[in-house]
Coordinates of C-alpha atoms and ligand atoms in Angstrom, one line a residue:
X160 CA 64.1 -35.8 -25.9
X161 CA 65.5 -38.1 -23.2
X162 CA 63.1 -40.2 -21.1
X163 CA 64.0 -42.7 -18.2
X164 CA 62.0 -44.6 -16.2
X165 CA 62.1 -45.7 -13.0
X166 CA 60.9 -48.9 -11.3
X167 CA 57.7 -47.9 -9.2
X168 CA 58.7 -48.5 -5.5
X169 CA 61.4 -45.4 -6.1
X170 CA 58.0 -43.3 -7.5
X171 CA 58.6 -40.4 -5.3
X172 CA 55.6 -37.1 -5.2
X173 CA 57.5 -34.2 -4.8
X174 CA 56.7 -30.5 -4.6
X175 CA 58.8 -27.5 -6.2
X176 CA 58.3 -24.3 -4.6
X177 CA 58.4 -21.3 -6.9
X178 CA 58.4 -21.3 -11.1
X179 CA 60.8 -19.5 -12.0
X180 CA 63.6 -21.2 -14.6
X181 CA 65.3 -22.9 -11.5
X182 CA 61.7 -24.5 -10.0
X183 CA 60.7 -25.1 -14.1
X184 CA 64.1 -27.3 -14.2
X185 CA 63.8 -29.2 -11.4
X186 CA 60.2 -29.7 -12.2
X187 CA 61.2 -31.1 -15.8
X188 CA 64.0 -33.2 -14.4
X189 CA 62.6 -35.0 -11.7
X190 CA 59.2 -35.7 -13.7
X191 CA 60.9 -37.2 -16.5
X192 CA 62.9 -39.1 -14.4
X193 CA 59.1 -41.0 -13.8
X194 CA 59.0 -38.7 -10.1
X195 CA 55.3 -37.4 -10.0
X196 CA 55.9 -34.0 -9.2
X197 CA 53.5 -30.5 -8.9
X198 CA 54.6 -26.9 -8.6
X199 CA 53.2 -24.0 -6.9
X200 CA 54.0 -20.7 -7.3
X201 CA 52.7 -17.6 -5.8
X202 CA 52.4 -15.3 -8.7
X203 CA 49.4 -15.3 -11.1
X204 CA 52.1 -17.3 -13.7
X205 CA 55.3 -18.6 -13.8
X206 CA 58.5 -16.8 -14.7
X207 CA 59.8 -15.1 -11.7
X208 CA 62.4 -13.0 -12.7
X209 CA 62.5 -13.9 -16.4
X210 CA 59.6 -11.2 -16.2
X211 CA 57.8 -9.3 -18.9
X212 CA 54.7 -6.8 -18.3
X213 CA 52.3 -6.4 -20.8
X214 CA 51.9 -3.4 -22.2
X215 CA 49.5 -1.5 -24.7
X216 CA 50.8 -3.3 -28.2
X217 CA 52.7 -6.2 -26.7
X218 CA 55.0 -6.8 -23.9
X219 CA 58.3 -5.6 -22.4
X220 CA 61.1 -7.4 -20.1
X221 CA 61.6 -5.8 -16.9
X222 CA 63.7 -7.8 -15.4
X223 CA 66.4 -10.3 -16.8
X224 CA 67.7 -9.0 -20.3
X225 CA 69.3 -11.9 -21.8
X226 CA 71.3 -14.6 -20.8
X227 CA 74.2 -16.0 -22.2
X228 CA 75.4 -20.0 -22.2
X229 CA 78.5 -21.5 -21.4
X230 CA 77.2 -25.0 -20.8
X231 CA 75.9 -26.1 -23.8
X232 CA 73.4 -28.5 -22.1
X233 CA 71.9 -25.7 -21.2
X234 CA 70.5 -24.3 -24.6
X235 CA 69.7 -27.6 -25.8
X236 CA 67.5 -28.0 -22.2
X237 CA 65.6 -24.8 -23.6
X238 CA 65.4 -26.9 -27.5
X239 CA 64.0 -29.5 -26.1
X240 CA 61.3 -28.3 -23.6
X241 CA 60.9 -24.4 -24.5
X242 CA 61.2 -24.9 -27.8
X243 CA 63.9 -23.8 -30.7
X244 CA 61.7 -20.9 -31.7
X245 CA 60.8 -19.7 -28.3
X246 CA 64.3 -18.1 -27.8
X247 CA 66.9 -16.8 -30.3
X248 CA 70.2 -14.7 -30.2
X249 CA 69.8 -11.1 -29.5
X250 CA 72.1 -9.0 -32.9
X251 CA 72.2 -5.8 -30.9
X252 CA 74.8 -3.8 -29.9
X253 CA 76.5 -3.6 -26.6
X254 CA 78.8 -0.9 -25.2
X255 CA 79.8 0.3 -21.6
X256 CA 80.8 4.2 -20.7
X257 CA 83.8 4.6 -19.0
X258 CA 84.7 8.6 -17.3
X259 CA 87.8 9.1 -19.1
X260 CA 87.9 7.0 -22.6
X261 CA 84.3 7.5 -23.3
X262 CA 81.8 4.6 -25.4
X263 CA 83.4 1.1 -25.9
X264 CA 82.0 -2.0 -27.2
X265 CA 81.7 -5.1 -25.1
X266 CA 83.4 -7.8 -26.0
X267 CA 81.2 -10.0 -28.8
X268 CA 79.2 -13.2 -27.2
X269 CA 76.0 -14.9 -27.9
X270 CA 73.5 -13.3 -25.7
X271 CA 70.2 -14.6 -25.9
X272 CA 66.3 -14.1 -24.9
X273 CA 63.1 -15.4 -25.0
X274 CA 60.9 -14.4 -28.7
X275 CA 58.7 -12.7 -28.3
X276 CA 59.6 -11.8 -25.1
X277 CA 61.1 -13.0 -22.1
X278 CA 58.7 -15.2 -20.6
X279 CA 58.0 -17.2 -23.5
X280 CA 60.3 -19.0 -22.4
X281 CA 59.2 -20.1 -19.4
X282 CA 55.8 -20.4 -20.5
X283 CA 57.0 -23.2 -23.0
X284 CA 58.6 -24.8 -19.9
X285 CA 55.6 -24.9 -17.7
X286 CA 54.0 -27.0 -20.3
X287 CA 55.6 -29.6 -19.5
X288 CA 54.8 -29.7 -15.9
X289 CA 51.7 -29.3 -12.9
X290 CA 51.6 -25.8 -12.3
X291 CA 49.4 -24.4 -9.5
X292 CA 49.8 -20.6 -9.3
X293 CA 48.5 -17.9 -7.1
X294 CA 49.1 -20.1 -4.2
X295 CA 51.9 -19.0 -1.6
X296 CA 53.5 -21.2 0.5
X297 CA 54.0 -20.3 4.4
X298 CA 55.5 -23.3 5.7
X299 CA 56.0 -27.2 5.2
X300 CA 55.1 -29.5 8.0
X301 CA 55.9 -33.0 8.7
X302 CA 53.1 -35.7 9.0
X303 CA 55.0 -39.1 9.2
X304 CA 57.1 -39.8 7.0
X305 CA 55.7 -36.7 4.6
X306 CA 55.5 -33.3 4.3
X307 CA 52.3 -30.9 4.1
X308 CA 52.8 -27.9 2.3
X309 CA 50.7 -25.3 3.6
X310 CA 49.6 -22.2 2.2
X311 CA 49.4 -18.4 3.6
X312 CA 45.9 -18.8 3.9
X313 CA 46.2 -22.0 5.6
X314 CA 45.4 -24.2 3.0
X315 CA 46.8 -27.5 3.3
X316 CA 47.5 -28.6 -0.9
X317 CA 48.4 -32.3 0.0
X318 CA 51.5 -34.5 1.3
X319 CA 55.0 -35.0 -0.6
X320 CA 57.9 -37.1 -0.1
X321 CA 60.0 -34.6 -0.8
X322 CA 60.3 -30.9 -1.7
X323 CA 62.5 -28.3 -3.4
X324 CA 62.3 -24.8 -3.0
X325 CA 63.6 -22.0 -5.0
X326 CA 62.3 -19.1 -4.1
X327 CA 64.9 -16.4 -3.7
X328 CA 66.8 -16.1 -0.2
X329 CA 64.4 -14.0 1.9
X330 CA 61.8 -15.9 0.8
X331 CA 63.5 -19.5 1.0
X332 CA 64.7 -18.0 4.8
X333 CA 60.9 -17.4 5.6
X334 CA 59.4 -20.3 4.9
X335 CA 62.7 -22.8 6.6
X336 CA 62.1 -20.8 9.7
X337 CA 58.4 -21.0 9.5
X338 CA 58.7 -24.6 9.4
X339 CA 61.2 -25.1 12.0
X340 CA 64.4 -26.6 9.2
X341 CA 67.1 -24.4 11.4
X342 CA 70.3 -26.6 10.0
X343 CA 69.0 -25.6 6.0
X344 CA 68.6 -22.2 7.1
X345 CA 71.8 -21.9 8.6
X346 CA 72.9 -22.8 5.3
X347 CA 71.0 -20.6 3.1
X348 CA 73.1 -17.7 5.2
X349 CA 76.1 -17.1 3.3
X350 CA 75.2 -17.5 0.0
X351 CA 72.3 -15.6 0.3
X352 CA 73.8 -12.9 2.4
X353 CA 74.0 -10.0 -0.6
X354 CA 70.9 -9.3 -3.2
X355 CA 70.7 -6.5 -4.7
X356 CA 67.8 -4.3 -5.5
X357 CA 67.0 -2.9 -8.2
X358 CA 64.0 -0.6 -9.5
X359 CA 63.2 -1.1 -13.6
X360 CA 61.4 1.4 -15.8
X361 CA 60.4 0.9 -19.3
X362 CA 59.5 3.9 -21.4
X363 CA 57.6 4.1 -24.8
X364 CA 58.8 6.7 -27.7
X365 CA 57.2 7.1 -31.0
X366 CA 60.4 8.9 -32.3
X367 CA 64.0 6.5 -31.8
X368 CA 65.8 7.9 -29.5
X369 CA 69.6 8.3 -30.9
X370 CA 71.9 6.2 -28.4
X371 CA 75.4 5.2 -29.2
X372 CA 74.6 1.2 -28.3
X373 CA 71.3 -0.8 -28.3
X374 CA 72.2 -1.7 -24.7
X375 CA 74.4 0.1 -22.8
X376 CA 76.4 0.2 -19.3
X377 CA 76.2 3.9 -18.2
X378 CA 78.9 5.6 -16.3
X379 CA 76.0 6.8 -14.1
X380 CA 75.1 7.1 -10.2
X381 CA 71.5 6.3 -11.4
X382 CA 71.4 4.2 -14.1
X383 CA 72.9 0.7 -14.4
X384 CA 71.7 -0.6 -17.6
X385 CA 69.8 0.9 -20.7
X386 CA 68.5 -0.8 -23.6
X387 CA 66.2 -1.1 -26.8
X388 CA 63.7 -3.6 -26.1
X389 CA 62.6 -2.9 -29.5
X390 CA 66.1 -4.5 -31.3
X391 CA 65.5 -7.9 -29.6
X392 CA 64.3 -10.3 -32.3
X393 CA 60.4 -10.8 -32.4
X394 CA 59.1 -7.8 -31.2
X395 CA 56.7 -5.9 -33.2
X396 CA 56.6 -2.7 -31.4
X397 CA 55.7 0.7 -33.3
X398 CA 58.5 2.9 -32.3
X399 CA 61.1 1.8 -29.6
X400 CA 60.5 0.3 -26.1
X401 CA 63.5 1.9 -23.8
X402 CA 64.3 -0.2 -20.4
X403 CA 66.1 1.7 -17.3
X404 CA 67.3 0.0 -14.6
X405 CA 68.6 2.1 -11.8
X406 CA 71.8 1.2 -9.8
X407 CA 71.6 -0.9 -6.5
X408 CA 73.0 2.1 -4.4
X409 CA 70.3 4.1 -6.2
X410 CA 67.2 1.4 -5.6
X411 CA 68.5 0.9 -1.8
X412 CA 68.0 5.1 -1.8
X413 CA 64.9 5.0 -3.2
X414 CA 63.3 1.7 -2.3
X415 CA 60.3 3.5 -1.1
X416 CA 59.9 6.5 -3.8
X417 CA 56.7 6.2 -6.0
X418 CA 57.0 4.4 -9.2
X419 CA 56.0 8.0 -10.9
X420 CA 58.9 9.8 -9.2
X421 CA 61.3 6.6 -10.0
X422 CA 60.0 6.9 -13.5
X423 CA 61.0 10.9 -13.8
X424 CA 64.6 10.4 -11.9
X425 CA 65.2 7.7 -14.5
X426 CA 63.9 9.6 -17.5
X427 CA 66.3 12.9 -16.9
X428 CA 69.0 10.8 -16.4
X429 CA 68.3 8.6 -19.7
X430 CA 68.2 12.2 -21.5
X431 CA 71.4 13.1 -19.3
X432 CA 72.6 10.5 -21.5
X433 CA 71.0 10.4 -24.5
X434 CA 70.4 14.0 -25.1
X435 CA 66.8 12.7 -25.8
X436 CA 64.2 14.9 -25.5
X437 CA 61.5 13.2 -26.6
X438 CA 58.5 11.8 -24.1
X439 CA 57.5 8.7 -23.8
X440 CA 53.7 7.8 -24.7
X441 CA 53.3 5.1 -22.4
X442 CA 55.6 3.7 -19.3
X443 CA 56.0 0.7 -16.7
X444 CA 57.7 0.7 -13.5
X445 CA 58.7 -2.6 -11.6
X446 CA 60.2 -2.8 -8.1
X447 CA 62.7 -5.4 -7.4
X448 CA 63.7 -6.2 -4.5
X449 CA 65.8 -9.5 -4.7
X450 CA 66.9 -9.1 -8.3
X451 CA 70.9 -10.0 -8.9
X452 CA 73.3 -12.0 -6.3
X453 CA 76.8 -10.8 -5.3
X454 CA 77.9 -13.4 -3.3
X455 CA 80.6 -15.4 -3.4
X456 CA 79.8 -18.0 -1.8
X457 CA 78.5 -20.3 -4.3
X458 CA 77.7 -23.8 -3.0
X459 CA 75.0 -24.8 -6.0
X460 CA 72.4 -26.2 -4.3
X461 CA 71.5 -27.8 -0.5
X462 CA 70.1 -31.1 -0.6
X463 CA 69.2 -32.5 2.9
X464 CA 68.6 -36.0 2.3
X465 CA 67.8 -37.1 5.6
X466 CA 64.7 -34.4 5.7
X467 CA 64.0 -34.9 1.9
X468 CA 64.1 -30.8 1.2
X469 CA 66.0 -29.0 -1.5
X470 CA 67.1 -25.6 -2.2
X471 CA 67.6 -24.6 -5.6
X472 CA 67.9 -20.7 -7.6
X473 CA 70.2 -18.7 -9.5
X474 CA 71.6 -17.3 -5.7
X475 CA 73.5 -21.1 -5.0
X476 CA 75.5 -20.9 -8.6
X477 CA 76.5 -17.0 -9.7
X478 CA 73.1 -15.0 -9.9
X479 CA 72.4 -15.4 -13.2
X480 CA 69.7 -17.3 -15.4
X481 CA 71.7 -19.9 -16.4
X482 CA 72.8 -20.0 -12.7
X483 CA 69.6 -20.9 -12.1
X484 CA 69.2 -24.0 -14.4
X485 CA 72.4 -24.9 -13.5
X486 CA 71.4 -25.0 -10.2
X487 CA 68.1 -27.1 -10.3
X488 CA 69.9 -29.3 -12.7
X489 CA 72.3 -30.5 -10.1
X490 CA 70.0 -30.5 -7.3
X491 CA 67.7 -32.8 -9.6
X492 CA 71.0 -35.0 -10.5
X493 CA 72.0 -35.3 -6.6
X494 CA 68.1 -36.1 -5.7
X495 CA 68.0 -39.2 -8.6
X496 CA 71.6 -40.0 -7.2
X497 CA 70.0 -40.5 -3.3
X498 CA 73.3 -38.2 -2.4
Ligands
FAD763 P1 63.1 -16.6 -9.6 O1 63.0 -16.3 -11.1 O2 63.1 -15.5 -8.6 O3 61.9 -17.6 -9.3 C1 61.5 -17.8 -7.9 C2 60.0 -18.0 -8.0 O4 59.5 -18.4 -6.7 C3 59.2 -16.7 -8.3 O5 58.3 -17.0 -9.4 C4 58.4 -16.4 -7.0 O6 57.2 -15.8 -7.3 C5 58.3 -17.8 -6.4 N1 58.1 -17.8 -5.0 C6 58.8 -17.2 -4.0 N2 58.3 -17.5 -2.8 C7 57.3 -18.3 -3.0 C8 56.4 -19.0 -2.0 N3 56.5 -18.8 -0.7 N4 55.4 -19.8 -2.6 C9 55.3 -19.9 -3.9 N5 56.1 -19.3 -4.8 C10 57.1 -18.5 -4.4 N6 70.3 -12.7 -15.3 C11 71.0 -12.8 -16.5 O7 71.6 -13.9 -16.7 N7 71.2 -11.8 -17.3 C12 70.6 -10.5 -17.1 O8 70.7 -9.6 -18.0 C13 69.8 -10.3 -15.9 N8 69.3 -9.2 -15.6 C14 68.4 -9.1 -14.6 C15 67.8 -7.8 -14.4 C16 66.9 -7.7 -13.3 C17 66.1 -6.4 -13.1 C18 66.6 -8.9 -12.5 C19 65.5 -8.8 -11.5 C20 67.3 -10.0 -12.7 C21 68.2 -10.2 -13.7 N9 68.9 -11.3 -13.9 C22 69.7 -11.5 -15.1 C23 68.8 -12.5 -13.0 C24 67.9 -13.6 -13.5 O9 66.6 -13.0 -13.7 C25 67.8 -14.6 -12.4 O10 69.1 -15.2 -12.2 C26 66.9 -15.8 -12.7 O11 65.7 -15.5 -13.5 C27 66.5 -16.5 -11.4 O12 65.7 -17.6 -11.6 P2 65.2 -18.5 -10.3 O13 64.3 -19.5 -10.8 O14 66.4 -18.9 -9.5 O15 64.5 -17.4 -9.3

């Protein structure tokens, strides 16, 4: 593992906003860069969308599936800090439905996830930094040269030098307006201009459900994605863990539809599918309402050095999780650089 140091007059405290695997980076970078750094985040752990939920005999991933890597610093990032055995290659198989020619494979890559489940990898990461959770943050405001962050229920949780958000676009919109930053937010438009929503089930069978991929791309108005959490490495489920994820134009339709009605429309239309009749013993439902990026614009971070605030997240490179480590890496990199 790399270490620098820094000579102690460029000592900086800075704050991350949000723990997800772009607010995780950024935390790791800075800090070991000698930069004294804390994170708050407003969920009860950290993760974001690298989400599991637990359930009766374990845990399943709602929301990001795998990831792949095209930067090779990037896997070596989760070596070092998450740790080798905290994430491992997923052997399943992948296929996509098209109206006229039917079931065809995708093409073969290395797709991987966090063992035993998605978060474990950002658990490993938070080790390695100041975590304050359940704390969420309304607005930064100046004093001097600093900032105060302040929390929803008007907490004030101490002054930094500088501060990097990465929350996802709504979110990082809020709290720049609520604390006046009008030339970041401007910013922030474009390339957070198209998230899309998207509502996750996860279903429990004691009988496998016979499916012609282990994770598959329907032809579908209502489902987007279907997969075996059960063939991911590490998990130790009795029978199979099944997760549905509707399509955007689908969530948008039903944003406000009750998580038991989502789970039905999702269920006939996984046995549309399927042919599976079975019925599941035990099931999850998660709402999501920022969960993938279309933009295009794709400017990788937003530094303003002048004001000594950051934005960071998946949103700024591609809408991906390794967008999202990208990002905060080069955010971190441009910060140490004084760009
Ligand atoms: P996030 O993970 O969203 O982290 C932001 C954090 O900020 C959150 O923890 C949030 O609680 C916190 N926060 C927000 N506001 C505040 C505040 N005011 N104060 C304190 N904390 C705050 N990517 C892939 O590569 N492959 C996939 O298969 C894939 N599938 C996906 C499926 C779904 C259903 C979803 C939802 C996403 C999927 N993604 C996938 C996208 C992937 O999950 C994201 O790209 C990545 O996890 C984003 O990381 P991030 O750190 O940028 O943001």
């Amino acid at each position: 593992m790399e270490s620098e140091t820094l000579d102690t007059s460029s000592i900086r405290k800075i704050a991350i906003i949000g723990s997800g695997l772009a607010g995780l980076t950024a935390a790791i970078m800075l800090g070991r860069s000698g930069h004294q750094v804390r994170v708050f985040e407003k969920s009860r752990g950290p993760g974001g969308r690298l989400a599991s939920k637990r359930v009766a005999n374990g845990a399943v991933d709602v929301g990001a599936q795998y990831f792949t890597s095209r930067n090779p610093a990037f896997l070596k990032f989760l070596e070092d800090y998450a740790g080798a055995d905290r994430f491992g290659p997923w052997r399943g198989t992948f296929g996509f439905q098209k109206a006229q020619e039917g079931w065809q494979p995708f093409p073969g890559e290395s797709r991987y996830v966090g063992i035993p489940r998605m978060t474990a990898i950002t658990r490993g990461l938070s080790e390695h930094v100041e975590l304050t959770a359940q704390v969420r943050i309304e607005r930064i405001t100046r004093t001097g040269a600093r900032w105060q962050l302040v929390s929803t229920d008007g907490k004030e949780l101490g002054e930094f030098d500088q501060v990097v958000i990465t929350a996802p676009p709504a979110q990082t919109q809020e709290l720049l307006a609520a604390s006046g930053m009008t030339q970041l937010l401007s910013e922030t438009h474009a390339p957070g201009g198209d998230i899309l929503p998207c509502w996750a089930v996860a279903v429990h069978f004691l009988k496998a459900p016979s499916a012609p991929f282990d994770a598959m791309r329907p032809d579908s108005d209502v489902l987007y994605w279907v997969a075996n959490n059960s063939s991911k490495p590490g998990r130790d489920d009795s029978g199979q863990w099944w997760v549905l994820h509707a399509t955007p134009e689908w969530t948008k339709a039903n944003v406000d539809t009750t998580p038991e009605t989502v789970t039905n429309e999702l269920l006939t239309a996984f046995r549309g599918l399927t042919g599976f009749s079975g019925v599941p013993v035990e099931s999850v439902a998660h709402r999501w309402l920022y969960a993938r990026s279309a933009s295009t614009d794709q400017p990788g971070f937003l530094w303003d050095q002048g004001q000594g605030v950051g934005v960071a997240g998946d949103w700024l490179v591609g809408g991906r999780v390794e967008g999202a480590w990208e990002s905060a890496n080069r955010l971190a990199e441009a910060m140490q650089a004084g760009e």
